[in-house]
Amino acid sequence: MNDDRDPAARVPTGMRQGLTSYGDTGFSLFLRKAFIKGAGLSESALERPVIGIASTGSAYNPCHGNAPQLIEALKRGVMLAGGLPMEFPTISLHESFAAPTSMVLRNLMSMDTEEMIRAQPMDAVVLVGGCDKTVPAQLMGAASAGKPAIQLITGSMLTGSHRGERVGACTDCRRWWARWRAREVEADEIAVVNEQLVPSVGTCSVMGTASTMACIAEALGMTVPGGASPPAVTAERMRVAERTGALAVQMARAGLGPDRILTAKAFENATRVLLAIGGSTNAVVHLAAIAGRAGFELDLRALDRMGTETPVLLDLKPSGAHYMEDFHAAGGMATLLRELRPLLHLDALTVTGRTLGEEIEAAGPGFAQDVVRPLARPIYPQGGIAVLQGNLAPGGAILKQSAASATLMEHEGRAVVFEDAADLATRIDDPALDVNADDILVLKRIGPKGAPGMPEAGAFPIPLELARAGVKDMVRISDGRMSGTAFGTIVLHVTPEAAVGGPLAHVRNGDRIRLSVARRELSLLVSDGELAARAAANPVREPSAERGYRKLFLQTVLQADRGVDFDFLVPGGAKQRLPRS
Ligand code: FES
């Protein structure tokens, strides 16, 4: 046995780091070892690099239903490489099991992740995540904690089949629900469809937020090469897990921390990938938050400029036709990155200790496939996301142009206003609602503070009468978000939000609104004087809460352009704005 009477005399690694405070470090280590030996571990095991495994398996999270198998493979990888795996639980968030919205809890999960990495002895950490908010929360926490960290994605679910038609969550969930609302399908059929939309564990099978964040994590250099796309239930996903465990040991020995990986170049690569995959609009918020933790500030105008020179190459729903398992069969991120190579920083470092360019080379040559288009023949000529400006959104708003209706991208219409989500629920299907197909639907108070938590209610339904008349899309504007699996001409993230007195708060029924995606314009055709008079007549009272996490949230949450992070979690000091242009 080593002489541990004075652990401070040795470099604090493994079990010797982060000792509990008893006023005697030797006793602290003695006690820690006594307890861990109570779990059956030997002295020899305790001498190895300790690899924490942040587990987010939960009965409430079917997107992480394969976590036990993944963690078994991870542990095998850690042990084969000579490390000691230490699994620990953190908060887990699933989109359909977190009320009022998982976004309220993303920052709490990031704090949980950061503090558990800090508090417990580990030389590196593996972050097991997948469902929408989990990967951003884990990357935010890991960026703040500063320990060597590697992301393991749980992987996408399989697709199902309904009467010969392929279906998958959740673009097809929305499409079939819209058909049900429009009375195009009967009750027995919609019940059968419900059983086919999610045919296995894993994350949503289209380019929703989870798939987008998986691709972004790989583009950031935070996963093993090829770690984004293997479906959840495949042997390849298990091998990715085993390799992730081995790499975590390598990172621990090399001291390869997130400060060397989450650089300006890595974030620019990730932003480029977000645009090229027609990724979820939610990822703009999450990227801003992760970048914020690493000391950067996302510049929405520069992101838009990057979009004009970054075509959408990935033919996946909701922008295209295919599903995640098709992307994987087409070579996954290696195929995409190979095409994007002229636009990437190839010298950005990854968790392997090699550069992104070296990893693209190592993936070998491409092959014939029809899921990732060549740069010269894109699915959409510009990046999937357009950033809008104007007097209705002084801090910006975004629109997923690759999933919008071409006929509505240049549109002026009469505002039909809903004051909040409850007002929408009460009136949207009211036959007496004065609304026409070329009106613009406006929903207020679903922003970061308004709802709160900026729920994915921005893709709210077409009024029932119009839906039954065959109207499939209308311009919809809100300060909320929408699911990455949704589609339509939907303006989101209007900043500042209505709940803090942004101009959106003062839109009235009958006002004219102009949307011009070509000019990146979102204008309320009301004079500044009239808007100021409305603001003076109806001063906004910001939402508040009496106690607990809700109080913390409402007092400290930032707006969408700052990633909806808490102000006290973002490091102070000057920020470099990204992407640089
Ligand atoms: Fe978890 Fe879609 S609900 S990824």
Coordinates of N, CA and C in Angstrom, one line a residue, residues 233-331:
V233 N -29.6 1.0 -31.3 CA -29.6 -0.4 -31.0 C -28.6 -1.2 -31.8
T234 N -27.6 -0.6 -32.4 CA -26.7 -1.3 -33.3 C -25.4 -1.7 -32.5
A235 N -24.8 -2.7 -33.1 CA -23.5 -3.2 -32.5 C -22.5 -2.0 -32.7
E236 N -22.6 -1.3 -33.8 CA -21.6 -0.2 -34.0 C -21.7 0.9 -32.9
R237 N -22.9 1.1 -32.4 CA -23.1 2.1 -31.3 C -22.4 1.6 -30.1
M238 N -22.4 0.2 -29.9 CA -21.7 -0.3 -28.7 C -20.2 -0.2 -28.9
R239 N -19.7 -0.4 -30.1 CA -18.3 -0.3 -30.3 C -17.8 1.2 -30.2
V240 N -18.7 2.1 -30.6 CA -18.4 3.5 -30.3 C -18.2 3.8 -28.8
A241 N -19.1 3.1 -28.0 CA -19.1 3.3 -26.6 C -17.7 2.7 -26.0
E242 N -17.4 1.5 -26.5 CA -16.1 0.9 -26.0 C -14.9 1.8 -26.4
R243 N -14.9 2.3 -27.6 CA -13.8 3.2 -28.0 C -13.8 4.5 -27.2
T244 N -15.0 5.0 -26.9 CA -15.1 6.2 -26.1 C -14.5 6.0 -24.7
G245 N -14.7 4.9 -24.1 CA -14.1 4.6 -22.8 C -12.6 4.5 -22.9
A246 N -12.1 3.9 -23.9 CA -10.6 3.8 -24.1 C -10.0 5.2 -24.3
L247 N -10.7 6.0 -25.1 CA -10.2 7.4 -25.4 C -10.2 8.2 -24.1
A248 N -11.2 8.0 -23.3 CA -11.3 8.8 -22.1 C -10.1 8.6 -21.2
V249 N -9.6 7.3 -21.2 CA -8.4 7.0 -20.4 C -7.2 7.7 -21.1
Q250 N -7.1 7.7 -22.4 CA -6.0 8.4 -23.1 C -6.1 9.9 -22.8
M251 N -7.3 10.5 -22.8 CA -7.4 11.9 -22.5 C -7.0 12.2 -21.1
A252 N -7.3 11.3 -20.2 CA -7.0 11.6 -18.8 C -5.5 11.6 -18.6
R253 N -4.8 10.6 -19.3 CA -3.3 10.5 -19.2 C -2.6 11.7 -19.8
A254 N -3.3 12.2 -20.9 CA -2.7 13.4 -21.7 C -3.1 14.7 -21.1
G255 N -4.1 14.7 -20.2 CA -4.6 15.9 -19.6 C -5.2 16.8 -20.7
L256 N -5.9 16.1 -21.7 CA -6.5 16.9 -22.8 C -7.9 17.4 -22.4
G257 N -7.9 18.7 -22.0 CA -9.1 19.3 -21.5 C -10.0 20.0 -22.5
P258 N -11.2 20.4 -22.2 CA -12.1 21.0 -23.2 C -11.5 22.4 -23.6
D259 N -10.7 23.0 -22.8 CA -10.1 24.3 -23.3 C -9.3 24.2 -24.5
R260 N -8.8 23.0 -24.8 CA -8.0 22.8 -26.0 C -8.8 22.3 -27.2
I261 N -10.0 21.9 -26.9 CA -10.9 21.4 -28.0 C -12.0 22.4 -28.3
L262 N -12.6 23.0 -27.3 CA -13.7 23.9 -27.6 C -13.1 25.3 -27.8
T263 N -12.5 25.4 -29.0 CA -11.8 26.7 -29.4 C -12.7 27.4 -30.4
A264 N -12.3 28.6 -30.8 CA -13.0 29.4 -31.8 C -13.2 28.6 -33.1
K265 N -12.1 27.9 -33.5 CA -12.2 27.2 -34.7 C -13.2 26.0 -34.6
A266 N -13.2 25.4 -33.4 CA -14.2 24.3 -33.2 C -15.6 24.8 -33.3
F267 N -15.9 25.9 -32.7 CA -17.2 26.5 -32.7 C -17.6 26.9 -34.2
E268 N -16.6 27.4 -34.9 CA -16.9 27.8 -36.3 C -17.2 26.6 -37.1
N269 N -16.5 25.5 -36.9 CA -16.8 24.2 -37.6 C -18.2 23.7 -37.3
A270 N -18.5 23.8 -36.0 CA -19.8 23.3 -35.5 C -20.9 24.2 -36.1
T271 N -20.7 25.5 -36.2 CA -21.7 26.4 -36.8 C -21.9 26.1 -38.3
R272 N -20.8 25.8 -38.9 CA -20.8 25.4 -40.4 C -21.6 24.2 -40.5
V273 N -21.4 23.2 -39.7 CA -22.1 21.9 -39.8 C -23.6 22.1 -39.5
L274 N -23.9 22.9 -38.5 CA -25.3 23.2 -38.2 C -26.0 23.7 -39.5
L275 N -25.4 24.6 -40.2 CA -26.0 25.2 -41.4 C -26.1 24.2 -42.5
A276 N -25.1 23.4 -42.6 CA -25.0 22.4 -43.8 C -25.9 21.2 -43.6
I277 N -26.3 20.9 -42.4 CA -27.2 19.7 -42.1 C -28.6 20.2 -42.1
G278 N -28.9 21.5 -42.3 CA -30.3 21.9 -42.1 C -30.8 21.6 -40.7
G279 N -29.9 21.9 -39.7 CA -30.1 21.5 -38.4 C -31.2 22.3 -37.7
S280 N -31.5 21.8 -36.5 CA -32.6 22.4 -35.7 C -32.3 23.8 -35.3
T281 N -33.3 24.7 -35.3 CA -33.1 26.0 -34.8 C -32.7 26.1 -33.3
N282 N -33.1 25.1 -32.6 CA -32.8 25.0 -31.2 C -31.3 25.0 -31.0
A283 N -30.6 24.5 -31.9 CA -29.1 24.4 -31.8 C -28.4 25.7 -31.8
V284 N -29.1 26.8 -32.3 CA -28.5 28.1 -32.3 C -28.5 28.6 -30.8
V285 N -29.5 28.3 -30.1 CA -29.6 28.6 -28.7 C -28.5 27.8 -27.9
H286 N -28.5 26.5 -28.2 CA -27.6 25.7 -27.4 C -26.1 26.0 -27.8
L287 N -25.8 26.2 -29.0 CA -24.4 26.6 -29.4 C -24.0 27.9 -28.7
A288 N -25.0 28.9 -28.7 CA -24.7 30.1 -28.0 C -24.3 29.9 -26.5
A289 N -25.1 29.0 -25.9 CA -24.9 28.7 -24.5 C -23.5 27.9 -24.3
I290 N -23.2 26.9 -25.1 CA -22.0 26.2 -24.9 C -20.8 27.2 -25.2
A291 N -20.9 27.9 -26.3 CA -19.8 28.9 -26.6 C -19.7 29.9 -25.5
G292 N -20.8 30.3 -24.9 CA -20.8 31.3 -23.8 C -20.0 30.7 -22.6
R293 N -20.1 29.5 -22.3 CA -19.4 28.9 -21.2 C -17.9 28.8 -21.5
A294 N -17.5 28.7 -22.8 CA -16.1 28.6 -23.2 C -15.5 30.0 -23.4
G295 N -16.3 31.1 -23.2 CA -15.8 32.5 -23.3 C -16.0 33.1 -24.6
F296 N -16.9 32.6 -25.4 CA -17.2 33.2 -26.7 C -18.7 33.7 -26.7
E297 N -19.0 34.6 -27.7 CA -20.3 35.1 -27.9 C -20.8 34.8 -29.3
L298 N -21.9 34.2 -29.5 CA -22.4 33.9 -30.8 C -22.9 35.2 -31.4
D299 N -22.5 35.5 -32.6 CA -22.9 36.7 -33.4 C -23.9 36.3 -34.4
L300 N -25.2 36.6 -34.2 CA -26.2 36.1 -35.1 C -26.1 36.6 -36.5
R301 N -25.6 37.9 -36.6 CA -25.5 38.4 -38.0 C -24.3 37.7 -38.7
A302 N -23.3 37.4 -38.0 CA -22.2 36.7 -38.6 C -22.6 35.2 -39.0
L303 N -23.4 34.7 -38.1 CA -23.9 33.3 -38.4 C -24.7 33.3 -39.7
D304 N -25.5 34.4 -39.9 CA -26.3 34.5 -41.1 C -25.4 34.7 -42.3
R305 N -24.4 35.5 -42.2 CA -23.4 35.6 -43.3 C -22.8 34.3 -43.6
M306 N -22.4 33.5 -42.6 CA -21.8 32.2 -42.8 C -22.8 31.3 -43.6
G307 N -24.1 31.5 -43.3 CA -25.2 30.8 -43.9 C -25.2 31.0 -45.4
T308 N -24.9 32.2 -45.9 CA -25.1 32.5 -47.3 C -24.0 31.8 -48.1
E309 N -22.9 31.3 -47.4 CA -21.9 30.6 -48.2 C -21.8 29.2 -47.7
T310 N -22.9 28.7 -47.1 CA -22.9 27.3 -46.6 C -24.2 26.6 -47.1
P311 N -24.1 25.8 -48.1 CA -25.4 25.2 -48.6 C -25.8 24.0 -47.7
V312 N -27.1 23.7 -47.7 CA -27.5 22.5 -47.0 C -27.2 21.3 -47.9
L313 N -26.4 20.4 -47.3 CA -26.0 19.2 -48.1 C -26.7 17.9 -47.7
L314 N -27.3 17.9 -46.5 CA -27.8 16.7 -45.9 C -29.3 16.6 -46.3
D315 N -29.7 15.5 -46.9 CA -31.1 15.3 -47.4 C -31.8 14.5 -46.3
L316 N -32.1 15.1 -45.2 CA -32.8 14.5 -44.1 C -34.0 15.2 -43.7
K317 N -35.1 14.5 -43.3 CA -36.2 15.2 -42.8 C -35.9 16.1 -41.6
P318 N -36.5 17.2 -41.3 CA -37.6 17.8 -42.0 C -37.2 18.6 -43.3
S319 N -35.9 18.9 -43.5 CA -35.6 19.6 -44.7 C -35.6 18.8 -45.9
G320 N -35.3 17.5 -45.8 CA -35.2 16.6 -47.0 C -36.1 15.3 -46.8
A321 N -35.5 14.2 -47.3 CA -36.3 13.0 -47.4 C -35.9 11.8 -46.5
H322 N -34.7 11.8 -46.1 CA -34.1 10.6 -45.4 C -34.2 10.7 -43.9
Y323 N -33.7 9.6 -43.2 CA -33.7 9.5 -41.8 C -32.2 9.3 -41.3
M324 N -32.0 9.4 -40.0 CA -30.7 9.3 -39.4 C -30.0 7.9 -39.8
E325 N -30.7 6.8 -39.8 CA -30.1 5.6 -40.1 C -29.6 5.6 -41.6
D326 N -30.2 6.3 -42.5 CA -29.8 6.4 -43.8 C -28.5 7.3 -43.9
F327 N -28.4 8.3 -43.0 CA -27.2 9.1 -42.9 C -26.1 8.3 -42.5
H328 N -26.3 7.4 -41.5 CA -25.3 6.5 -41.0 C -24.8 5.6 -42.1
A329 N -25.7 5.0 -42.8 CA -25.4 4.1 -43.9 C -24.6 4.8 -45.0
A330 N -24.8 6.1 -45.1 CA -24.1 6.9 -46.2 C -22.7 7.3 -45.7
G331 N -22.3 6.9 -44.5 CA -21.0 7.2 -44.0 C -21.0 8.2 -42.9

